[in-house]
PDB file of C-alpha atoms in Angstrom:
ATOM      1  CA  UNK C 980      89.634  14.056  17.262  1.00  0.00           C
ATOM      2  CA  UNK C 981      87.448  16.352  18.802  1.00  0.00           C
ATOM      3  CA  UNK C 982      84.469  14.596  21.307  1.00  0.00           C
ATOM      4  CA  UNK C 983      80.812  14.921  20.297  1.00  0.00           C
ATOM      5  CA  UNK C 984      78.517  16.505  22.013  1.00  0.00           C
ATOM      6  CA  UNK C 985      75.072  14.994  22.536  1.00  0.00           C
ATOM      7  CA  UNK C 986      72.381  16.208  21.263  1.00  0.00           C
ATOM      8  CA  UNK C 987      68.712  14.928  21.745  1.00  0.00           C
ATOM      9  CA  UNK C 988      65.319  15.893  19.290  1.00  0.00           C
ATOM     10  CA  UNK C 989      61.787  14.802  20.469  1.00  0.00           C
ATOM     11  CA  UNK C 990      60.306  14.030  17.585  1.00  0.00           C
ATOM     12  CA  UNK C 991      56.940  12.400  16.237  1.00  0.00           C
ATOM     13  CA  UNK C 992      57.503  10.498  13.087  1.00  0.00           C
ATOM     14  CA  UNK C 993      54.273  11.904  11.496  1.00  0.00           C
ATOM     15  CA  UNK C 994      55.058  15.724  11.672  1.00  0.00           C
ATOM     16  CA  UNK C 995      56.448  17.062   8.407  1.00  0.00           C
ATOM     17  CA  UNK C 996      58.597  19.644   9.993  1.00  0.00           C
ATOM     18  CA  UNK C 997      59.890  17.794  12.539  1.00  0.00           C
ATOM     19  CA  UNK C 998      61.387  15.419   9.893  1.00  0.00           C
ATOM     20  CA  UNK C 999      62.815  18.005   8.001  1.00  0.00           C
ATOM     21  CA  UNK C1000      64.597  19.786  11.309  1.00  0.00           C
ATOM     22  CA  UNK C1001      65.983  16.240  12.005  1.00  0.00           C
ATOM     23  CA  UNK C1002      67.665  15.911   8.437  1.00  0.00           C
ATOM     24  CA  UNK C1003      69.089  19.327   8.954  1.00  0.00           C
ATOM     25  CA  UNK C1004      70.224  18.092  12.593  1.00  0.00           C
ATOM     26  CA  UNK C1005      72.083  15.387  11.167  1.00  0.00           C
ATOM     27  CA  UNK C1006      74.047  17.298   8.820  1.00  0.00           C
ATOM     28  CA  UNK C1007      74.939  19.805  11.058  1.00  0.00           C
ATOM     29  CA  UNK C1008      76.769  16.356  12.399  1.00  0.00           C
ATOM     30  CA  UNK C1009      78.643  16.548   9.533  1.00  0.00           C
ATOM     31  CA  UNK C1010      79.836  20.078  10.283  1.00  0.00           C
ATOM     32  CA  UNK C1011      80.120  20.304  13.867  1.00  0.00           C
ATOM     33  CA  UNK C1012      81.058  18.112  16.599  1.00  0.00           C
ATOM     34  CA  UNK C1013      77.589  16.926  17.696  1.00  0.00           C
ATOM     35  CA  UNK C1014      75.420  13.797  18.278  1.00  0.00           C
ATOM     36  CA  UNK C1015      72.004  13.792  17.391  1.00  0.00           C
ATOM     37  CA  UNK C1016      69.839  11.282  19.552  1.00  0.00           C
ATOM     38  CA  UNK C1017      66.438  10.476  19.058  1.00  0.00           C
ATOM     39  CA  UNK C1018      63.550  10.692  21.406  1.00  0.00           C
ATOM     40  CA  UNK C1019      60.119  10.102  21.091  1.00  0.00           C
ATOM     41  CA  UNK C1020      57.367  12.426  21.735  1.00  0.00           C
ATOM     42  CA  UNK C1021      53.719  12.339  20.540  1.00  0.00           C
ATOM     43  CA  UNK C1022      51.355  15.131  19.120  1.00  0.00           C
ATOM     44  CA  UNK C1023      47.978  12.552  20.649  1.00  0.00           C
ATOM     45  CA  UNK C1024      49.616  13.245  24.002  1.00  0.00           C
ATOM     46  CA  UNK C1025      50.422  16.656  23.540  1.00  0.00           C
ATOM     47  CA  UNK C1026      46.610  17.873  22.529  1.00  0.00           C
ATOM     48  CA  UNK C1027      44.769  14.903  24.538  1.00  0.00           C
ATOM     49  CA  UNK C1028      43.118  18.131  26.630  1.00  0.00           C
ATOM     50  CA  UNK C1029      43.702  20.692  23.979  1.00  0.00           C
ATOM     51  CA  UNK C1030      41.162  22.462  21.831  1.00  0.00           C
ATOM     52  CA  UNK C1031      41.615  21.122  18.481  1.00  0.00           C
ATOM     53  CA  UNK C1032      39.694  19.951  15.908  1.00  0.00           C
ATOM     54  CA  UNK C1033      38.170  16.842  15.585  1.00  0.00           C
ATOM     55  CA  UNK C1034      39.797  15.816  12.336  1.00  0.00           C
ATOM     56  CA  UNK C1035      43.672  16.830  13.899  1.00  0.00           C
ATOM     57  CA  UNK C1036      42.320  14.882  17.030  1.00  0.00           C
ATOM     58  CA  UNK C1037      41.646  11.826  15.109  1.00  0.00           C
ATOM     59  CA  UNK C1038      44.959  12.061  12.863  1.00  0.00           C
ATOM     60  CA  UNK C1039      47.070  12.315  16.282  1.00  0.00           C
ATOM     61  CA  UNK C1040      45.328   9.300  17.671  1.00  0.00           C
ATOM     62  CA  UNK C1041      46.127   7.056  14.252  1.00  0.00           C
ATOM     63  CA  UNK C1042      50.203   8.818  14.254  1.00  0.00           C
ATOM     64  CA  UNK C1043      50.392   7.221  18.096  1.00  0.00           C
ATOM     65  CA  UNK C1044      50.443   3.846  15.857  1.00  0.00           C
ATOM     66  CA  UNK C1045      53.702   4.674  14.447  1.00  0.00           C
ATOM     67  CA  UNK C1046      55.139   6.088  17.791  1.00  0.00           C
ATOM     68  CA  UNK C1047      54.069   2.363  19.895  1.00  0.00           C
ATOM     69  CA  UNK C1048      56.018   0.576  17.300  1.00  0.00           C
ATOM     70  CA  UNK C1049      59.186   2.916  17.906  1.00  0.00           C
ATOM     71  CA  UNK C1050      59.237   2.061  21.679  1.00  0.00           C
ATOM     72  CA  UNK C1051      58.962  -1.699  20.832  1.00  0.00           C
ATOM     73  CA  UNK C1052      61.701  -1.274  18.573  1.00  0.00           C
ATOM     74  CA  UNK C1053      63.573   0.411  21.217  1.00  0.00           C
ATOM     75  CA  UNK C1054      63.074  -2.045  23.652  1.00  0.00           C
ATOM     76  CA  UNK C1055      63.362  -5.069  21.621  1.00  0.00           C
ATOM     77  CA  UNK C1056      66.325  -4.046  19.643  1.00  0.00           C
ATOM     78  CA  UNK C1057      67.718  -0.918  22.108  1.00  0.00           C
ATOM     79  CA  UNK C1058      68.002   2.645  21.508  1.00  0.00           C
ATOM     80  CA  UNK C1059      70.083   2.620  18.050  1.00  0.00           C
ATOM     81  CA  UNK C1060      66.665   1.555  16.779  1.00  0.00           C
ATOM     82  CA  UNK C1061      65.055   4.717  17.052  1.00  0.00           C
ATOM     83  CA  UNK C1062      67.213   6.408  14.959  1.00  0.00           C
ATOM     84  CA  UNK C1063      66.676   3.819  12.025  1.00  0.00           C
ATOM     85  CA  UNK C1064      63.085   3.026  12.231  1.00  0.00           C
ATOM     86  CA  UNK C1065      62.477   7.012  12.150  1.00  0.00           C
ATOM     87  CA  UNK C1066      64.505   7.554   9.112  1.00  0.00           C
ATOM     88  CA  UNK C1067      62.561   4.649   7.131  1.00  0.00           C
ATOM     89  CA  UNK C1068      59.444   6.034   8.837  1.00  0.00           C
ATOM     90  CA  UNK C1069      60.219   9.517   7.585  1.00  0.00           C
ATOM     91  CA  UNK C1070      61.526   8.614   4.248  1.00  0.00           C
ATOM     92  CA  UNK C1071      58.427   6.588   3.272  1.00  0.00           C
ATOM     93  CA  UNK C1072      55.807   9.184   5.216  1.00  0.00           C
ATOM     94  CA  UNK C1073      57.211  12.311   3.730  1.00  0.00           C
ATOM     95  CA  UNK C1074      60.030  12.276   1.000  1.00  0.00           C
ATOM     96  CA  UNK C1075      57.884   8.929  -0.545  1.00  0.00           C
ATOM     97  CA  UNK C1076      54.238  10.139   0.490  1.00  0.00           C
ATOM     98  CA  UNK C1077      52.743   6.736   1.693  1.00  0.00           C
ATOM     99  CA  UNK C1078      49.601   7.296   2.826  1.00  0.00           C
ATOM    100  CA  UNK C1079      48.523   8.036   6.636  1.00  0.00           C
ATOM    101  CA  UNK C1080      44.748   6.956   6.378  1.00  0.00           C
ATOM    102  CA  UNK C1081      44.103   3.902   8.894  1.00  0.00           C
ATOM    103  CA  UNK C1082      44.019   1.042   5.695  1.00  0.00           C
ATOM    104  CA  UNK C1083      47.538   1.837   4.202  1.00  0.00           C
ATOM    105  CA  UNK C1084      49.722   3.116   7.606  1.00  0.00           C
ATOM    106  CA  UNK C1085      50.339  -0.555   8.405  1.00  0.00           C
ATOM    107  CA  UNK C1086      51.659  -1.509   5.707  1.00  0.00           C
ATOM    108  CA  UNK C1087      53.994   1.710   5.723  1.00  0.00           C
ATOM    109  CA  UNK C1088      55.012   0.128   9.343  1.00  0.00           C
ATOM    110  CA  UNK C1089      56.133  -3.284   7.995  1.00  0.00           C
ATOM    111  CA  UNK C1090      58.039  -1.907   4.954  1.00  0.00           C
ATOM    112  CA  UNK C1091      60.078   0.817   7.386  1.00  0.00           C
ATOM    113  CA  UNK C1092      60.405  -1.964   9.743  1.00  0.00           C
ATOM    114  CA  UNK C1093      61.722  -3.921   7.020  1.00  0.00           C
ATOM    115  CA  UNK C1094      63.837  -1.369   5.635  1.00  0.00           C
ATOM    116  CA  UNK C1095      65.217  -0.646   9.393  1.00  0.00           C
ATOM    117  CA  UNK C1096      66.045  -3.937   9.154  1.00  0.00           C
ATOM    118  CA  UNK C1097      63.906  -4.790  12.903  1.00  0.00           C
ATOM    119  CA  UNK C1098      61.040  -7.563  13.275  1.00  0.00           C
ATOM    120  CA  UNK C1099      58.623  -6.871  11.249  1.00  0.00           C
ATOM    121  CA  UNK C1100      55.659  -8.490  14.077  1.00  0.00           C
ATOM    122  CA  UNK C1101      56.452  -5.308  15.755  1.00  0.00           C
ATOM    123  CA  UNK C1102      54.044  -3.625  13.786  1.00  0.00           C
ATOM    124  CA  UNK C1103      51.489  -5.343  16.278  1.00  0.00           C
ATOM    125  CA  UNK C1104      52.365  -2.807  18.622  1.00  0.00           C
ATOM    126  CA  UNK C1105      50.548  -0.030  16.735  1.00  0.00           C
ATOM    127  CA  UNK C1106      47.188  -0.675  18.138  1.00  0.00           C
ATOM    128  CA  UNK C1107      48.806  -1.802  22.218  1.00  0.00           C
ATOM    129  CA  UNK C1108      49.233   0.072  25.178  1.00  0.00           C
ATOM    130  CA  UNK C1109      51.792  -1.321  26.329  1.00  0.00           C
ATOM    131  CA  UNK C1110      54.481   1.154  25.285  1.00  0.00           C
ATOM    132  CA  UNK C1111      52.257   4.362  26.336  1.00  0.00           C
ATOM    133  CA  UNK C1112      53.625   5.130  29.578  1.00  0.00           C
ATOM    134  CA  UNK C1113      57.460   5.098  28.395  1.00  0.00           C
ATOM    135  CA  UNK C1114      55.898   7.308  25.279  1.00  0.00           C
ATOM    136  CA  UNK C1115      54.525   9.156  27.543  1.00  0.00           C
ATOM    137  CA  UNK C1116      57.591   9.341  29.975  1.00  0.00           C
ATOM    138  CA  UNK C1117      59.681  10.363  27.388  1.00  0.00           C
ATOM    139  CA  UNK C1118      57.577  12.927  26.039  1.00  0.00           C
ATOM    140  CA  UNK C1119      57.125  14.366  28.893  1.00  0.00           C
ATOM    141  CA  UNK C1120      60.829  14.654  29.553  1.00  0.00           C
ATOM    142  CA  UNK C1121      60.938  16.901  26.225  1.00  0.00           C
ATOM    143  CA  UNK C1122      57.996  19.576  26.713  1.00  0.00           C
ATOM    144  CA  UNK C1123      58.648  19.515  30.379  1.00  0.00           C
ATOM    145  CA  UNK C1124      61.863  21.450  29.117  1.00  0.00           C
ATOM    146  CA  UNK C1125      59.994  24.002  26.824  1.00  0.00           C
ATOM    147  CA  UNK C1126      56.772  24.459  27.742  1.00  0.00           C
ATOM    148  CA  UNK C1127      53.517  23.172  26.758  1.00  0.00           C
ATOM    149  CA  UNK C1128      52.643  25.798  24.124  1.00  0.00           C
ATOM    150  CA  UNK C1129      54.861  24.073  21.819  1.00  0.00           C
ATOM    151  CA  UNK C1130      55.158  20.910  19.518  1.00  0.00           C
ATOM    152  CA  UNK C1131      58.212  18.768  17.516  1.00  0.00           C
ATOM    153  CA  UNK C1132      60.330  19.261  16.966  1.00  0.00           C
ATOM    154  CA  UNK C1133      62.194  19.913  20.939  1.00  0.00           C
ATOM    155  CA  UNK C1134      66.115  19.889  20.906  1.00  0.00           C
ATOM    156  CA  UNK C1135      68.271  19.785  23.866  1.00  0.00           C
ATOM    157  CA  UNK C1136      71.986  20.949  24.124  1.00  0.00           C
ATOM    158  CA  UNK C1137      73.140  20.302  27.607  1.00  0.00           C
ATOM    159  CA  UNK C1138      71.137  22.698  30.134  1.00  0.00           C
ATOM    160  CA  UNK C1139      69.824  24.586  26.756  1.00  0.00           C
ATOM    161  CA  UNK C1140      66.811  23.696  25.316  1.00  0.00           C
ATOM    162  CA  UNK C1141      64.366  24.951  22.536  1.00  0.00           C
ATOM    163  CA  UNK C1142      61.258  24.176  20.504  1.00  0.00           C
ATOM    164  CA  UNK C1143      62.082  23.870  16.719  1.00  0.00           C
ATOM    165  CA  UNK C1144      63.646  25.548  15.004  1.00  0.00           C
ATOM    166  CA  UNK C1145      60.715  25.461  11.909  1.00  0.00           C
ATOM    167  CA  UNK C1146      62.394  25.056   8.387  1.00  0.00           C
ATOM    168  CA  UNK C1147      61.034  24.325   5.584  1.00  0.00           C
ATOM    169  CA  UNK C1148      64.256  22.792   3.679  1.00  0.00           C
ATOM    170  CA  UNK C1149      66.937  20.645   4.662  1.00  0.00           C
ATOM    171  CA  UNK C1150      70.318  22.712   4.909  1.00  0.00           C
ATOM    172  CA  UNK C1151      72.873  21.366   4.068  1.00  0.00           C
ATOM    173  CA  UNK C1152      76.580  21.478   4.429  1.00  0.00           C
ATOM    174  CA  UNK C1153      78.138  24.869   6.164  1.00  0.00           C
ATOM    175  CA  UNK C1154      74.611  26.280   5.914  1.00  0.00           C
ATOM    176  CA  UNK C1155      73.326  23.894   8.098  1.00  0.00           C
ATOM    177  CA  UNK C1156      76.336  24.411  10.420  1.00  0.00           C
ATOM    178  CA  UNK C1157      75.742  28.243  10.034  1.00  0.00           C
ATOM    179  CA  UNK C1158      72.080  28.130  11.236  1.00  0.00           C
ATOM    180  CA  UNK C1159      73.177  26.047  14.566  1.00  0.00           C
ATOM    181  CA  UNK C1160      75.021  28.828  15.188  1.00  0.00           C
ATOM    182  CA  UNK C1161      72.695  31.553  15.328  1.00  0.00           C
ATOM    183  CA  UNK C1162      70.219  28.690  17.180  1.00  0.00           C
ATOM    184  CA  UNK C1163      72.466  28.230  19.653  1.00  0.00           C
ATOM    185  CA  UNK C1164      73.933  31.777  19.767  1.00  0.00           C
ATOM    186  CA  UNK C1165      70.060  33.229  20.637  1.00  0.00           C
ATOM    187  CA  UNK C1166      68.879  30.233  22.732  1.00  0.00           C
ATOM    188  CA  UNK C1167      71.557  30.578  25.188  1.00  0.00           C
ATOM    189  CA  UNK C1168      69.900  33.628  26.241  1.00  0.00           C
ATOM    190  CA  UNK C1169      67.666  32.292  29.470  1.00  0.00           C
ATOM    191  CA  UNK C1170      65.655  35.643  28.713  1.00  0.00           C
ATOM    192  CA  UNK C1171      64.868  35.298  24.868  1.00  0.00           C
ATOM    193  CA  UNK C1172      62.187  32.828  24.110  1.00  0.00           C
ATOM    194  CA  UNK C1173      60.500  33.594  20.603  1.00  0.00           C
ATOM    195  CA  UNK C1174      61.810  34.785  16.694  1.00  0.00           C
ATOM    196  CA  UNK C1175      58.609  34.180  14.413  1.00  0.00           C
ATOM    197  CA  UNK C1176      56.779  34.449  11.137  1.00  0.00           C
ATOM    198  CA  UNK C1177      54.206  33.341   9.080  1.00  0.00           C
ATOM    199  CA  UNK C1178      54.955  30.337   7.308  1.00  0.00           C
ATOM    200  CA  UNK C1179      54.487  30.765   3.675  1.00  0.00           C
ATOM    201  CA  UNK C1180      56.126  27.239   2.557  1.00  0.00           C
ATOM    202  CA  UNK C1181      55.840  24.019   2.809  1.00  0.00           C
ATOM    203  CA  UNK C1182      58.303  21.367   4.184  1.00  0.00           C
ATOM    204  CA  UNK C1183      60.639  20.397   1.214  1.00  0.00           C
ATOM    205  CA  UNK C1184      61.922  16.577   1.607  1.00  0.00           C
ATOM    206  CA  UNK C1185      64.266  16.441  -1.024  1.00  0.00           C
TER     207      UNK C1185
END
């Protein structure tokens, strides 16, 4: 049986894109002989002295809810958790829509803690401090390796690390294997650093 190889993806649970990069990841599992671990990173940190607008401000602020319950998790229940809180946090945020405004996201905390099958009090921890500075250690681990003129998702390969990559659907089977590839294949390159265009889609869930 061939080993895995680790692989870690900063994510924050609200970004669209970000969730659909971390479906792909895991089925590029299913294809090659990787790991995919989760780490947690946070858009509020990453544009607390940005220039954004007040509305994106705000809607980082209220996402940091979802992140503080993620480190409880992780510390209560140990790292494993991550992994399943974010894929009932993603399911219900983005394949199921549940709404992000302040009145609804809690209960969208209790039912993916539910679903994740962790302690539901730890939705208390969406409005404590007292997870920020291993949110913030963490994140900081991730754009430290990129760069801060970047976002979620960050994925690191050993000494090789990237921002993204951006899709807009979930690959699947030797697709998905096909695009790791080419991500790797360029990103090994310590002197290439950007492929771009305009995104003309939106994330696709399903």
């Amino acid at each position: 049986m061939t080993e895995k190889i680790p692989v870690d993806l900063w994510f924050d649970p609200s970004c669209p894109f970000a969730w659909v990069t971390s479906r792909w990841l895991i089925e590029v599992a299913e294809v090659r002989p990787i790991e995919p671990r989760w780490r947690m990173m946070s858009l509020h940190i990453l544009n607390e002295d940005k220039d954004v607008s007040d509305d994106y401000r705000e809607r980082a602020a209220r996402a940091m809810g979802s992140v503080r319950v993620v480190a409880a998790a992780a510390a209560k229940h140990g790292e494993h958790a991550i992994g399943e809180l974010y894929t009932a946090l993603g399911t219900l945020l983005h394949n199921e829509g549940r709404s992000k405004e302040p009145e609804r996201l809690r209960e969208t905390v209790e039912t993916a803690l539910e679903r994740a099958g962790l302690d539901k009090s730890l939705v208390e921890a969406m409005h404590s401090e007292e997870w920020d500075s291993t949110i913030r250690a963490s994140h900081d681990e991730g754009i430290t390796l990129v760069g801060q003129e970047v976002g979620t998702p960050i994925i690191r390969l050993g000494a090789n690390a990237f921002f993204g990559p951006v899709i807009t659907r979930i690959l699947r089977g030797e697709d998905a294997g096909k695009l790791w590839d080419g991500v790797l294949a360029v990103t090994a390159y310590e002197d290439f650093f950007e492929l771009k265009r305009t995104r003309t889609k939106r994330p696709q869930f399903d």
